[in-house]
Amino acid sequence: QCNIDEYDINRMYPTTHAVIGDAKATLQSLVKELGNGSSEKKEQIEKEIASTTEQAMAQYHEVYTSNAKPINPYRVYGDLMKVLDRNNSFVTHESGNTRDQLSTVYETLIPRGFLGWGNVSSLGFSFPAVTAAKLAHPDRQCVAVIGDAALSYMLGNFEVLTRLQIGLTIVHINNGGFSGYGPGFWGEGHDPFTFDVLGPEAINMSAAIKEIGWKTERVTEPSEVAPALERALAANESNQSAYIEVIASQYPLYGDWAG
């Protein structure tokens, strides 16, 4: 772990190796040091890193192609990485499950291609984040992956993108519950009265958001995730925002860092 403040070391998760310093300066020094080493040693280190990464990610890769219904959220993340031009895109998540899962598996190929944020953070922040990214990089594909609770925090602002003709995509992992409040795959929770939400059989968010002027789809089949993403990105190219509602499962798998 590299952090400029020693009090943040070993704070959220066990730290095997700690470096106190500015991240940019530390990485520059590391690159310089590695550049002075032999190419043989460098290749060995790269192989060790690749092997360790592959072992750690194996459990996620197994479900990238899952055909389970309701749709496994990792199927969505896997297809998102296939469909996006990751050399010309921006992705962020929400506070909650999508943060814990997407931050673990999303493979970024360019600087500022992924925004990971928060631990206990403001719900709905992904909306201004992805909007700002689109304004800063109009030619990039810009996507925010959100959960049930976050949608309530941003819904009133969707009209702005229609009015200003800003094309980005919101992917909603609709698993019918607010993470952490009531009992679920995350544990016992702390407030069961705020956990249950009306499911997709009672409320059709895709139909509602369509009336705001967005391109919308409700996806229930795993095989339709990638095509829906492609159609959404095509709409974005015409300056129309898109909302994809994925009817997903509550899947109990996170990175170790998420606890």
CSV table of C-alpha atoms in Angstrom, one decimal:
chain,number,residue,atom,x,y,z
A,1,GLN,CA,0.0,0.0,0.0
A,2,CYS,CA,1.3,3.5,-0.9
A,3,ASN,CA,-0.1,6.4,1.0
A,4,ILE,CA,1.1,9.9,1.8
A,5,ASP,CA,-0.3,9.6,5.3
A,6,GLU,CA,1.0,6.9,7.6
A,7,TYR,CA,-2.2,6.9,9.6
A,8,ASP,CA,-4.0,5.4,6.5
A,9,ILE,CA,-1.7,2.4,6.3
A,10,ASN,CA,-3.2,-0.9,7.4
A,11,ARG,CA,-6.4,0.9,8.2
A,12,MET,CA,-9.0,-0.8,6.0
A,13,TYR,CA,-7.3,-4.1,5.2
A,14,PRO,CA,-4.1,-5.9,6.2
A,15,THR,CA,-1.0,-4.4,4.5
A,16,THR,CA,1.9,-6.6,3.7
A,17,HIS,CA,4.2,-3.9,2.3
A,18,ALA,CA,3.8,-0.2,3.1
A,19,VAL,CA,5.3,2.8,1.3
A,20,ILE,CA,4.9,6.3,2.8
A,21,GLY,CA,4.9,8.8,0.0
A,22,ASP,CA,3.1,10.6,-2.8
A,23,ALA,CA,1.6,8.1,-5.2
A,24,LYS,CA,2.9,9.8,-8.4
A,25,ALA,CA,6.4,10.3,-7.1
A,26,THR,CA,6.6,6.8,-5.7
A,27,LEU,CA,5.5,5.2,-9.0
A,28,GLN,CA,8.0,7.3,-10.9
A,29,SER,CA,10.7,6.1,-8.6
A,30,LEU,CA,9.6,2.6,-8.9
A,31,VAL,CA,9.5,2.7,-12.7
A,32,LYS,CA,13.0,4.2,-12.8
A,33,GLU,CA,14.3,1.5,-10.4
A,34,LEU,CA,12.7,-1.3,-12.4
A,35,GLY,CA,14.1,0.2,-15.6
A,36,ASN,CA,17.6,-0.2,-14.2
A,37,GLY,CA,17.2,-4.0,-13.6
A,38,SER,CA,17.9,-6.8,-16.0
A,39,SER,CA,15.3,-7.6,-18.6
A,40,GLU,CA,15.4,-11.2,-17.4
A,41,LYS,CA,14.5,-10.2,-13.9
A,42,LYS,CA,11.8,-7.9,-15.2
A,43,GLU,CA,10.2,-10.7,-17.2
A,44,GLN,CA,10.3,-13.0,-14.2
A,45,ILE,CA,8.5,-10.3,-12.1
A,46,GLU,CA,5.9,-9.8,-14.8
A,47,LYS,CA,5.2,-13.5,-15.0
A,48,GLU,CA,4.8,-13.7,-11.2
A,49,ILE,CA,2.4,-10.8,-11.2
A,50,ALA,CA,0.4,-12.3,-14.1
A,51,SER,CA,0.2,-15.7,-12.3
A,52,THR,CA,-0.9,-14.2,-9.0
A,53,THR,CA,-3.5,-12.1,-10.7
A,54,GLU,CA,-4.9,-15.0,-12.6
A,55,GLN,CA,-5.3,-17.1,-9.5
A,56,ALA,CA,-7.0,-14.3,-7.6
A,57,MET,CA,-9.4,-13.5,-10.5
A,58,ALA,CA,-10.3,-17.1,-11.4
A,59,GLN,CA,-13.4,-17.2,-9.2
A,60,TYR,CA,-14.7,-14.1,-11.1
A,61,HIS,CA,-13.8,-15.3,-14.6
A,62,GLU,CA,-15.8,-18.4,-14.0
A,63,VAL,CA,-19.0,-16.3,-13.8
A,64,TYR,CA,-18.3,-13.8,-16.6
A,65,THR,CA,-20.1,-16.2,-19.0
A,66,SER,CA,-22.8,-17.4,-16.5
A,67,ASN,CA,-26.2,-18.2,-18.1
A,68,ALA,CA,-27.9,-18.2,-14.7
A,69,LYS,CA,-31.2,-16.4,-14.3
A,70,PRO,CA,-31.7,-13.9,-12.7
A,71,ILE,CA,-28.6,-12.6,-14.4
A,72,ASN,CA,-25.3,-12.9,-12.5
A,73,PRO,CA,-23.9,-9.3,-12.1
A,74,TYR,CA,-20.5,-10.6,-13.1
A,75,ARG,CA,-21.9,-11.6,-16.5
A,76,VAL,CA,-22.7,-7.9,-16.9
A,77,TYR,CA,-19.2,-6.8,-15.9
A,78,GLY,CA,-17.6,-9.3,-18.2
A,79,ASP,CA,-19.8,-8.3,-21.2
A,80,LEU,CA,-19.2,-4.6,-20.4
A,81,MET,CA,-15.4,-5.1,-20.8
A,82,LYS,CA,-15.9,-7.0,-24.1
A,83,VAL,CA,-18.3,-4.4,-25.6
A,84,LEU,CA,-16.6,-1.2,-24.5
A,85,ASP,CA,-13.6,0.3,-26.3
A,86,ARG,CA,-11.5,0.3,-23.2
A,87,ASN,CA,-8.9,2.5,-24.9
A,88,ASN,CA,-11.5,5.2,-25.3
A,89,SER,CA,-14.0,4.9,-22.4
A,90,PHE,CA,-14.8,5.8,-18.8
A,91,VAL,CA,-16.5,3.6,-16.3
A,92,THR,CA,-17.5,4.2,-12.7
A,93,HIS,CA,-19.7,2.4,-10.1
A,94,GLU,CA,-22.0,3.3,-7.2
A,95,SER,CA,-21.7,3.2,-3.5
A,96,GLY,CA,-22.6,-0.3,-2.4
A,97,ASN,CA,-22.5,-3.7,-4.2
A,98,THR,CA,-21.5,-2.3,-7.6
A,99,ARG,CA,-18.5,-0.6,-6.1
A,100,ASP,CA,-17.3,-3.7,-4.2
A,101,GLN,CA,-17.7,-5.9,-7.2
A,102,LEU,CA,-16.8,-3.7,-10.2
A,103,SER,CA,-13.7,-2.2,-8.5
A,104,THR,CA,-12.5,-5.7,-8.0
A,105,VAL,CA,-12.8,-7.0,-11.6
A,106,TYR,CA,-12.8,-4.1,-14.0
A,107,GLU,CA,-9.5,-4.0,-16.0
A,108,THR,CA,-8.6,-0.4,-16.9
A,109,LEU,CA,-6.4,0.1,-20.0
A,110,ILE,CA,-5.9,3.9,-20.0
A,111,PRO,CA,-5.4,6.6,-17.4
A,112,ARG,CA,-8.7,7.9,-16.1
A,113,GLY,CA,-10.6,5.0,-17.7
A,114,PHE,CA,-12.1,4.0,-14.4
A,115,LEU,CA,-13.1,5.9,-11.4
A,116,GLY,CA,-13.2,4.0,-8.1
A,117,TRP,CA,-14.4,5.9,-5.2
A,118,GLY,CA,-15.6,5.8,-1.6
A,119,ASN,CA,-16.1,3.3,1.1
A,120,VAL,CA,-19.1,4.8,2.9
A,121,SER,CA,-20.0,7.3,0.3
A,122,SER,CA,-22.8,9.4,-1.1
A,123,LEU,CA,-25.3,7.4,-3.1
A,124,GLY,CA,-25.9,8.8,-6.5
A,125,PHE,CA,-22.4,10.3,-7.0
A,126,SER,CA,-21.8,8.1,-10.1
A,127,PHE,CA,-24.3,10.3,-12.0
A,128,PRO,CA,-22.4,13.6,-11.7
A,129,ALA,CA,-19.1,11.7,-12.1
A,130,VAL,CA,-20.1,10.0,-15.4
A,131,THR,CA,-21.6,13.3,-16.6
A,132,ALA,CA,-18.5,15.2,-15.9
A,133,ALA,CA,-16.4,12.6,-17.6
A,134,LYS,CA,-18.5,12.9,-20.7
A,135,LEU,CA,-18.2,16.7,-20.7
A,136,ALA,CA,-14.4,16.4,-20.3
A,137,HIS,CA,-14.1,13.7,-22.9
A,138,PRO,CA,-17.0,14.0,-25.4
A,139,ASP,CA,-15.6,11.3,-27.7
A,140,ARG,CA,-15.4,8.6,-25.0
A,141,GLN,CA,-18.0,6.0,-24.2
A,142,CYS,CA,-19.1,6.8,-20.6
A,143,VAL,CA,-20.9,4.3,-18.4
A,144,ALA,CA,-22.0,4.2,-14.8
A,145,VAL,CA,-23.0,0.9,-13.1
A,146,ILE,CA,-25.5,1.5,-10.3
A,147,GLY,CA,-27.8,-0.4,-7.9
A,148,ASP,CA,-31.3,0.0,-6.7
A,149,ALA,CA,-30.7,2.6,-4.0
A,150,ALA,CA,-28.6,4.9,-6.2
A,151,LEU,CA,-31.2,5.2,-8.9
A,152,SER,CA,-33.5,7.0,-6.5
A,153,TYR,CA,-30.9,9.6,-5.8
A,154,MET,CA,-30.3,10.5,-9.4
A,155,LEU,CA,-33.6,9.9,-11.2
A,156,GLY,CA,-34.7,13.5,-11.0
A,157,ASN,CA,-31.6,14.7,-12.9
A,158,PHE,CA,-32.1,12.5,-16.0
A,159,GLU,CA,-34.1,15.2,-17.7
A,160,VAL,CA,-31.0,17.4,-17.8
A,161,LEU,CA,-29.1,15.0,-20.1
A,162,THR,CA,-32.1,14.9,-22.5
A,163,ARG,CA,-32.3,18.6,-22.6
A,164,LEU,CA,-28.6,19.1,-23.1
A,165,GLN,CA,-28.3,16.1,-25.5
A,166,ILE,CA,-25.6,14.4,-23.5
A,167,GLY,CA,-25.2,10.7,-24.4
A,168,LEU,CA,-24.0,8.4,-21.7
A,169,THR,CA,-25.2,5.0,-20.4
A,170,ILE,CA,-26.5,4.0,-16.9
A,171,VAL,CA,-26.5,0.2,-16.3
A,172,HIS,CA,-28.8,-0.7,-13.4
A,173,ILE,CA,-28.1,-3.9,-11.6
A,174,ASN,CA,-31.6,-4.5,-10.3
A,175,ASN,CA,-31.4,-7.2,-7.7
A,176,GLY,CA,-34.4,-6.1,-5.6
A,177,GLY,CA,-32.7,-5.0,-2.4
A,178,PHE,CA,-30.7,-2.2,-0.7
A,179,SER,CA,-27.3,-3.6,0.2
A,180,GLY,CA,-26.5,-3.9,3.9
A,181,TYR,CA,-29.8,-2.6,5.4
A,182,GLY,CA,-31.6,-5.8,5.9
A,183,PRO,CA,-30.7,-9.5,5.8
A,184,GLY,CA,-29.2,-10.7,2.6
A,185,PHE,CA,-26.1,-12.2,1.1
A,186,TRP,CA,-24.0,-9.5,2.8
A,187,GLY,CA,-25.1,-10.6,6.3
A,188,GLU,CA,-27.8,-9.7,8.8
A,189,GLY,CA,-27.9,-6.0,8.0
A,190,HIS,CA,-28.9,-3.3,10.4
A,191,ASP,CA,-32.3,-2.0,9.3
A,192,PRO,CA,-34.7,-4.5,7.8
A,193,PHE,CA,-37.4,-1.8,7.4
A,194,THR,CA,-35.4,-0.1,4.6
A,195,PHE,CA,-34.2,-3.2,2.8
A,196,ASP,CA,-37.1,-4.5,0.8
A,197,VAL,CA,-38.0,-2.6,-2.4
A,198,LEU,CA,-40.6,-3.3,-5.0
A,199,GLY,CA,-39.3,-5.6,-7.7
A,200,PRO,CA,-39.4,-5.3,-11.4
A,201,GLU,CA,-42.7,-7.2,-11.6
A,202,ALA,CA,-44.3,-4.2,-9.7
A,203,ILE,CA,-42.3,-1.2,-11.1
A,204,ASN,CA,-41.0,-0.8,-14.6
A,205,MET,CA,-38.2,1.7,-14.4
A,206,SER,CA,-37.3,1.2,-18.1
A,207,ALA,CA,-40.8,2.4,-19.1
A,208,ALA,CA,-40.7,5.4,-16.8
A,209,ILE,CA,-37.2,6.6,-17.9
A,210,LYS,CA,-38.2,6.1,-21.6
A,211,GLU,CA,-40.7,8.9,-21.1
A,212,ILE,CA,-37.9,11.2,-20.1
A,213,GLY,CA,-36.4,10.7,-23.6
A,214,TRP,CA,-33.8,8.1,-22.9
A,215,LYS,CA,-33.1,4.9,-24.8
A,216,THR,CA,-34.1,2.2,-22.4
A,217,GLU,CA,-34.1,-1.6,-22.2
A,218,ARG,CA,-35.0,-4.2,-19.6
A,219,VAL,CA,-32.7,-7.3,-19.9
A,220,THR,CA,-33.8,-10.6,-18.4
A,221,GLU,CA,-31.7,-13.0,-20.6
A,222,PRO,CA,-27.9,-13.3,-20.1
A,223,SER,CA,-27.4,-13.5,-23.9
A,224,GLU,CA,-29.0,-10.1,-24.3
A,225,VAL,CA,-26.6,-8.2,-22.0
A,226,ALA,CA,-23.9,-7.5,-24.7
A,227,PRO,CA,-26.4,-6.6,-27.5
A,228,ALA,CA,-28.2,-4.2,-25.1
A,229,LEU,CA,-24.9,-2.5,-24.2
A,230,GLU,CA,-24.1,-2.2,-27.9
A,231,ARG,CA,-27.5,-0.6,-28.6
A,232,ALA,CA,-27.1,1.8,-25.7
A,233,LEU,CA,-23.6,2.9,-26.9
A,234,ALA,CA,-25.0,3.4,-30.4
A,235,ALA,CA,-27.7,5.7,-29.0
A,236,ASN,CA,-25.0,7.6,-27.1
A,237,GLU,CA,-23.3,8.4,-30.4
A,238,SER,CA,-26.5,10.2,-31.4
A,239,ASN,CA,-26.4,12.3,-28.1
A,240,GLN,CA,-29.1,10.2,-26.5
A,241,SER,CA,-28.5,8.8,-23.0
A,242,ALA,CA,-29.4,5.2,-22.4
A,243,TYR,CA,-30.6,3.2,-19.4
A,244,ILE,CA,-30.3,-0.6,-19.2
A,245,GLU,CA,-32.2,-2.3,-16.4
A,246,VAL,CA,-30.6,-5.7,-15.8
A,247,ILE,CA,-32.8,-8.1,-13.7
A,248,ALA,CA,-30.0,-9.5,-11.6
A,249,SER,CA,-29.3,-11.9,-8.8
A,250,GLN,CA,-28.0,-11.1,-5.3
A,251,TYR,CA,-24.6,-12.7,-5.9
A,252,PRO,CA,-22.4,-13.1,-2.8
A,253,LEU,CA,-18.9,-12.6,-4.2
A,254,TYR,CA,-16.6,-9.6,-3.5
A,255,GLY,CA,-13.0,-8.9,-3.5
A,256,ASP,CA,-11.2,-9.6,-0.2
A,257,TRP,CA,-10.6,-5.8,0.3
A,258,ALA,CA,-14.4,-5.3,0.5
A,259,GLY,CA,-14.5,-7.4,3.7
